């Protein structure tokens, strides 16, 4: 009898400890890991850009008439840009990686592979974690029309301005990342940006969407864009 | 369970305590490195895309 009681109590304590450890892992440890991974990605990008070995960006290529070099395709799981959203904090900056696999989302924001390239005609769509893995899009509902979403690929600054959102939808609503998203209010083709994350904060029943249009571009030599200056 | 482990560890109390501590750390390492990364995707926090990849 005593053996049974003892074993059951020990099991309960073990399970309790396991749950506490797991919660600590999900809430804390994934963030520690992701912050490290994201900083690594950003450092790598900066090193790559300062070496000048990066591929010419799409928009940069377009602006130079006669430039025939086609930009290298984004490689799955590789970072190619850094995103800044002043509304989420002046120090908020995250790497954008190609592909939306789970392994990619653990290292930064994820670019939907079948959508347009940064700054190009079409819809540049990016997904990010709302919670866990560094909580990149924790304050997503704070975004308002007019807010700037700034990206750089090492040669060009792209400033997008939010037009609509946060818009709540269901997970199967793939139309939101169409080249001209139906619900966004855009009627003709343009250079758009879509951000997606999960909703509610800790759930997965819905998605939050934000749409933006390309407002301005400038080369990195011209310094940081207006939106990033305090 | 824990009593059984304790009785089967060698050495005096201090050695046993040290080995127990190492065992606990090893278990935590295995959990954080292998078990939790496997279990975490079963939670809903990963579904942030609209095309369910």
Coordinates of C-alpha atoms in Angstrom, one line a residue:
Chain A
X1 CA 0.0 0.0 0.0
X2 CA 2.7 2.4 1.0
X3 CA 4.7 1.6 -2.1
X4 CA 1.7 2.4 -4.3
X5 CA 1.0 5.8 -2.6
X6 CA 4.6 6.7 -2.8
X7 CA 4.9 5.8 -6.4
X8 CA 1.8 7.7 -7.3
X9 CA 3.0 10.8 -5.5
X10 CA 6.4 10.6 -7.1
X11 CA 4.7 10.3 -10.5
X12 CA 2.5 13.3 -9.8
X13 CA 5.5 15.4 -8.7
X14 CA 7.4 14.3 -11.8
X15 CA 4.5 15.2 -14.2
X16 CA 4.1 18.6 -12.4
X17 CA 7.8 19.3 -12.8
X18 CA 7.7 18.3 -16.5
X19 CA 4.8 20.7 -17.1
X20 CA 6.6 23.6 -15.4
X21 CA 9.7 22.9 -17.4
X22 CA 7.8 22.7 -20.6
X23 CA 6.1 26.0 -20.0
X24 CA 9.5 27.5 -19.2
X25 CA 10.7 26.1 -22.5
X26 CA 7.9 27.5 -24.6
X27 CA 7.6 30.9 -22.9
X28 CA 11.3 31.6 -22.2
X29 CA 13.7 29.3 -23.9
X30 CA 12.3 29.5 -27.4
X31 CA 12.6 33.3 -27.1
X32 CA 16.2 33.1 -25.9
X33 CA 17.0 30.8 -28.8
X34 CA 15.1 32.8 -31.4
X35 CA 16.7 36.1 -30.3
X36 CA 20.1 34.6 -30.6
X37 CA 19.2 33.2 -34.1
X38 CA 17.7 36.5 -35.3
X39 CA 20.7 38.5 -34.1
X40 CA 23.0 36.0 -35.9
X41 CA 21.0 36.4 -39.1
X42 CA 21.2 40.2 -38.9
X43 CA 24.9 40.1 -38.2
X44 CA 25.4 37.8 -41.1
X45 CA 23.4 40.1 -43.4
X46 CA 25.4 43.2 -42.2
X47 CA 28.7 41.3 -42.8
X48 CA 27.5 40.1 -46.2
X49 CA 26.4 43.7 -47.2
X50 CA 29.6 45.4 -45.9
X51 CA 31.6 42.9 -48.0
X52 CA 29.6 44.1 -50.9
X53 CA 29.2 40.5 -52.2
X54 CA 25.4 40.5 -52.0
X55 CA 23.3 40.2 -55.1
X56 CA 21.9 43.3 -56.7
X57 CA 18.4 43.9 -55.4
X58 CA 15.4 43.7 -57.7
X59 CA 14.4 47.3 -57.4
X60 CA 18.0 48.6 -57.7
X61 CA 18.3 46.6 -60.9
X62 CA 15.2 48.0 -62.2
X63 CA 16.2 51.6 -61.6
X64 CA 19.4 51.2 -63.5
X65 CA 18.4 51.2 -67.2
X66 CA 20.2 48.5 -69.1
X67 CA 21.2 46.5 -66.1
X68 CA 20.9 43.0 -67.3
X69 CA 21.9 41.2 -64.1
X70 CA 18.9 39.3 -62.9
X71 CA 18.8 39.2 -59.1
X72 CA 19.6 35.9 -57.6
X73 CA 16.6 34.0 -56.4
X74 CA 16.0 34.0 -52.6
X75 CA 17.3 30.7 -51.2
X76 CA 15.0 28.8 -48.8
X77 CA 15.9 29.5 -45.1
X78 CA 18.4 32.3 -46.0
X79 CA 17.9 35.8 -44.7
X80 CA 17.8 38.5 -47.4
X81 CA 16.4 41.6 -45.8
X82 CA 15.9 43.3 -42.4
X83 CA 12.5 44.7 -41.4
X84 CA 12.0 47.8 -39.2
X85 CA 8.6 48.8 -37.8
X86 CA 8.9 51.9 -35.7
X87 CA 5.4 51.3 -34.2
X88 CA 6.6 48.1 -32.6
X89 CA 9.5 49.9 -31.1
X90 CA 12.5 51.9 -32.4
X91 CA 14.8 49.1 -31.7
X92 CA 12.5 46.5 -33.3
X93 CA 14.3 45.0 -36.3
X94 CA 14.0 41.4 -37.5
X95 CA 15.6 39.4 -40.3
X96 CA 13.3 38.3 -43.2
X97 CA 14.0 34.8 -44.4
X98 CA 12.8 32.9 -47.5
X99 CA 10.1 30.3 -47.1
X100 CA 7.4 29.8 -44.4
X101 CA 8.5 26.5 -43.0
X102 CA 8.5 26.0 -39.2
X103 CA 12.2 25.9 -39.1
X104 CA 12.4 29.3 -40.9
X105 CA 9.8 30.9 -38.6
X106 CA 12.0 29.9 -35.6
X107 CA 14.8 32.1 -37.0
X108 CA 13.0 35.3 -38.0
X109 CA 10.1 36.5 -40.2
X110 CA 9.2 34.3 -43.1
X111 CA 8.6 35.4 -46.7
X112 CA 5.9 33.4 -48.5
X113 CA 8.0 31.9 -51.3
X114 CA 5.3 32.2 -54.0
X115 CA 4.8 35.9 -53.5
X116 CA 6.6 38.8 -55.0
X117 CA 10.1 39.8 -54.2
X118 CA 10.9 42.8 -52.0
X119 CA 10.0 46.1 -53.7
X120 CA 8.7 44.3 -56.8
X121 CA 5.4 44.6 -58.5
X122 CA 3.0 42.2 -56.7
X123 CA 2.5 41.3 -53.1
X124 CA 5.5 40.8 -50.8
X125 CA 4.0 38.7 -48.0
X126 CA 5.7 38.0 -44.7
X127 CA 4.6 35.9 -41.8
X128 CA 5.8 36.0 -38.2
X129 CA 5.2 34.5 -34.8
X130 CA 2.8 36.4 -32.5
X131 CA 4.0 34.6 -29.4
X132 CA 7.0 32.3 -28.6
X133 CA 10.2 32.4 -30.6
X134 CA 11.0 35.9 -29.6
X135 CA 7.4 37.2 -29.9
X136 CA 8.3 39.3 -33.1
X137 CA 4.7 40.3 -33.8
X138 CA 3.4 40.5 -30.2
X139 CA 2.1 44.1 -30.7
X140 CA 0.7 43.4 -34.1
X141 CA -2.8 44.8 -33.2
X142 CA -1.1 48.1 -32.4
X143 CA -0.4 48.7 -36.1
X144 CA -2.5 51.5 -37.7
X145 CA -3.0 52.8 -41.2
X146 CA -0.2 55.2 -42.0
X147 CA 2.4 53.3 -40.0
X148 CA 5.7 52.7 -41.8
X149 CA 7.2 49.3 -42.5
X150 CA 10.7 49.8 -43.6
X151 CA 12.9 47.1 -45.2
X152 CA 16.4 47.0 -46.5
X153 CA 18.1 44.5 -48.7
X154 CA 21.5 46.1 -48.3
X155 CA 21.3 48.3 -51.3
X156 CA 17.9 50.0 -51.0
X157 CA 15.6 51.2 -48.3
X158 CA 11.9 50.3 -49.0
X159 CA 9.4 52.3 -47.0
X160 CA 5.9 50.8 -47.1
X161 CA 2.9 52.5 -45.5
X162 CA 0.1 50.5 -44.0
X163 CA -3.3 51.1 -45.6
X164 CA -5.5 48.6 -44.0
X165 CA -5.5 46.4 -40.9
X166 CA -5.2 44.7 -38.6
X167 CA -7.8 42.6 -40.5
X168 CA -9.0 39.4 -38.9
X169 CA -9.6 36.4 -41.1
X170 CA -9.5 32.6 -41.1
X171 CA -6.4 30.5 -41.7
X172 CA -7.6 29.2 -45.0
X173 CA -8.0 32.7 -46.5
X174 CA -5.1 32.4 -48.8
X175 CA -6.5 35.3 -50.9
X176 CA -5.0 37.8 -48.5
X177 CA -1.5 37.3 -50.0
X178 CA -2.7 37.5 -53.6
X179 CA -0.9 40.0 -55.8
X180 CA -4.0 42.2 -55.4
X181 CA -5.7 41.1 -52.2
X182 CA -9.4 41.3 -52.6
X183 CA -10.3 42.5 -49.1
X184 CA -7.5 45.0 -48.9
X185 CA -9.2 47.7 -50.9
X186 CA -6.5 47.7 -53.6
X187 CA -8.1 47.6 -57.0
X188 CA -5.1 47.6 -59.4
X189 CA -1.7 45.9 -59.4
X190 CA 0.9 47.6 -57.4
X191 CA 3.8 47.1 -55.1
X192 CA 2.2 45.8 -51.9
X193 CA 3.2 44.2 -48.7
X194 CA 1.2 41.8 -46.5
X195 CA 2.1 40.8 -42.9
X196 CA 0.3 37.9 -41.3
X197 CA 0.4 36.5 -37.8
X198 CA -1.9 34.4 -35.6
X199 CA -4.9 35.5 -33.6
X200 CA -5.8 35.2 -30.8
X201 CA -2.4 35.8 -29.2
X202 CA -2.0 32.3 -27.9
X203 CA -4.4 30.6 -30.3
X204 CA -4.5 29.6 -34.0
X205 CA -8.2 29.9 -34.9
X206 CA -7.7 33.1 -36.9
X207 CA -5.1 35.2 -38.6
X208 CA -4.4 38.9 -38.4
X209 CA -3.4 40.7 -41.6
X210 CA -2.0 44.1 -42.4
X211 CA -1.6 45.5 -45.9
X212 CA 0.7 48.2 -47.0
X213 CA 1.8 49.8 -50.3
X214 CA 5.3 50.8 -51.3
X215 CA 5.6 54.5 -50.5
X216 CA 9.2 55.3 -51.3
X217 CA 12.6 53.8 -52.0
X218 CA 16.1 55.2 -51.5
X219 CA 19.5 53.8 -51.8
X220 CA 21.4 53.0 -48.6
X221 CA 24.0 55.7 -49.4
X222 CA 21.2 58.3 -48.9
X223 CA 21.0 57.3 -45.3
X224 CA 18.1 56.0 -43.3
X225 CA 14.6 56.8 -44.5
X226 CA 12.5 59.5 -42.9
X227 CA 10.4 56.9 -41.0
X228 CA 13.4 55.6 -39.1
X229 CA 14.6 58.9 -37.8
X230 CA 13.5 59.9 -34.4
Chain B
X1 CA 11.2 5.3 -7.9
X2 CA 13.5 8.0 -6.6
X3 CA 14.3 6.0 -3.5
X4 CA 15.2 3.1 -5.6
X5 CA 17.6 5.2 -7.7
X6 CA 19.1 6.7 -4.6
X7 CA 19.8 3.3 -3.1
X8 CA 21.5 2.1 -6.2
X9 CA 23.9 5.0 -6.6
X10 CA 27.4 4.3 -5.4
X11 CA 29.4 6.2 -2.8
X12 CA 28.5 8.2 0.3
X13 CA 25.8 10.8 0.6
X14 CA 27.8 13.6 -1.1
X15 CA 28.8 11.4 -4.1
X16 CA 25.2 10.3 -4.4
X17 CA 24.0 13.9 -4.2
X18 CA 26.5 14.9 -6.9
X19 CA 25.5 12.1 -9.2
X20 CA 21.8 12.8 -8.7
X21 CA 22.4 16.5 -9.6
X22 CA 24.2 15.4 -12.8
X23 CA 21.3 13.0 -13.6
X24 CA 18.8 15.8 -13.1
X25 CA 20.8 18.1 -15.4
X26 CA 21.1 15.4 -18.0
X27 CA 17.4 14.8 -18.0
X28 CA 16.7 18.5 -18.3
X29 CA 19.2 18.7 -21.2
X30 CA 17.6 15.9 -23.1
X31 CA 14.1 17.4 -22.5
X32 CA 15.1 20.9 -23.7
X33 CA 17.2 19.6 -26.6
X34 CA 15.1 16.8 -28.0
X35 CA 11.7 16.2 -26.2
X36 CA 10.4 19.8 -26.0
X37 CA 11.3 20.8 -29.6
X38 CA 9.4 17.7 -30.7
X39 CA 6.4 18.5 -28.5
X40 CA 6.2 22.2 -29.1
X41 CA 4.9 22.1 -32.7
X42 CA 1.8 20.2 -31.3
X43 CA 0.9 23.5 -29.7
X44 CA -0.9 26.2 -31.8
X45 CA 1.6 29.0 -31.6
X46 CA 3.3 28.0 -34.9
X47 CA 0.3 28.6 -37.1
X48 CA 1.0 32.1 -38.4
X49 CA 0.7 31.6 -42.1
X50 CA -2.5 31.6 -44.2
X51 CA -1.6 28.8 -46.5
X52 CA -0.9 26.3 -43.8
X53 CA 2.6 25.3 -44.8

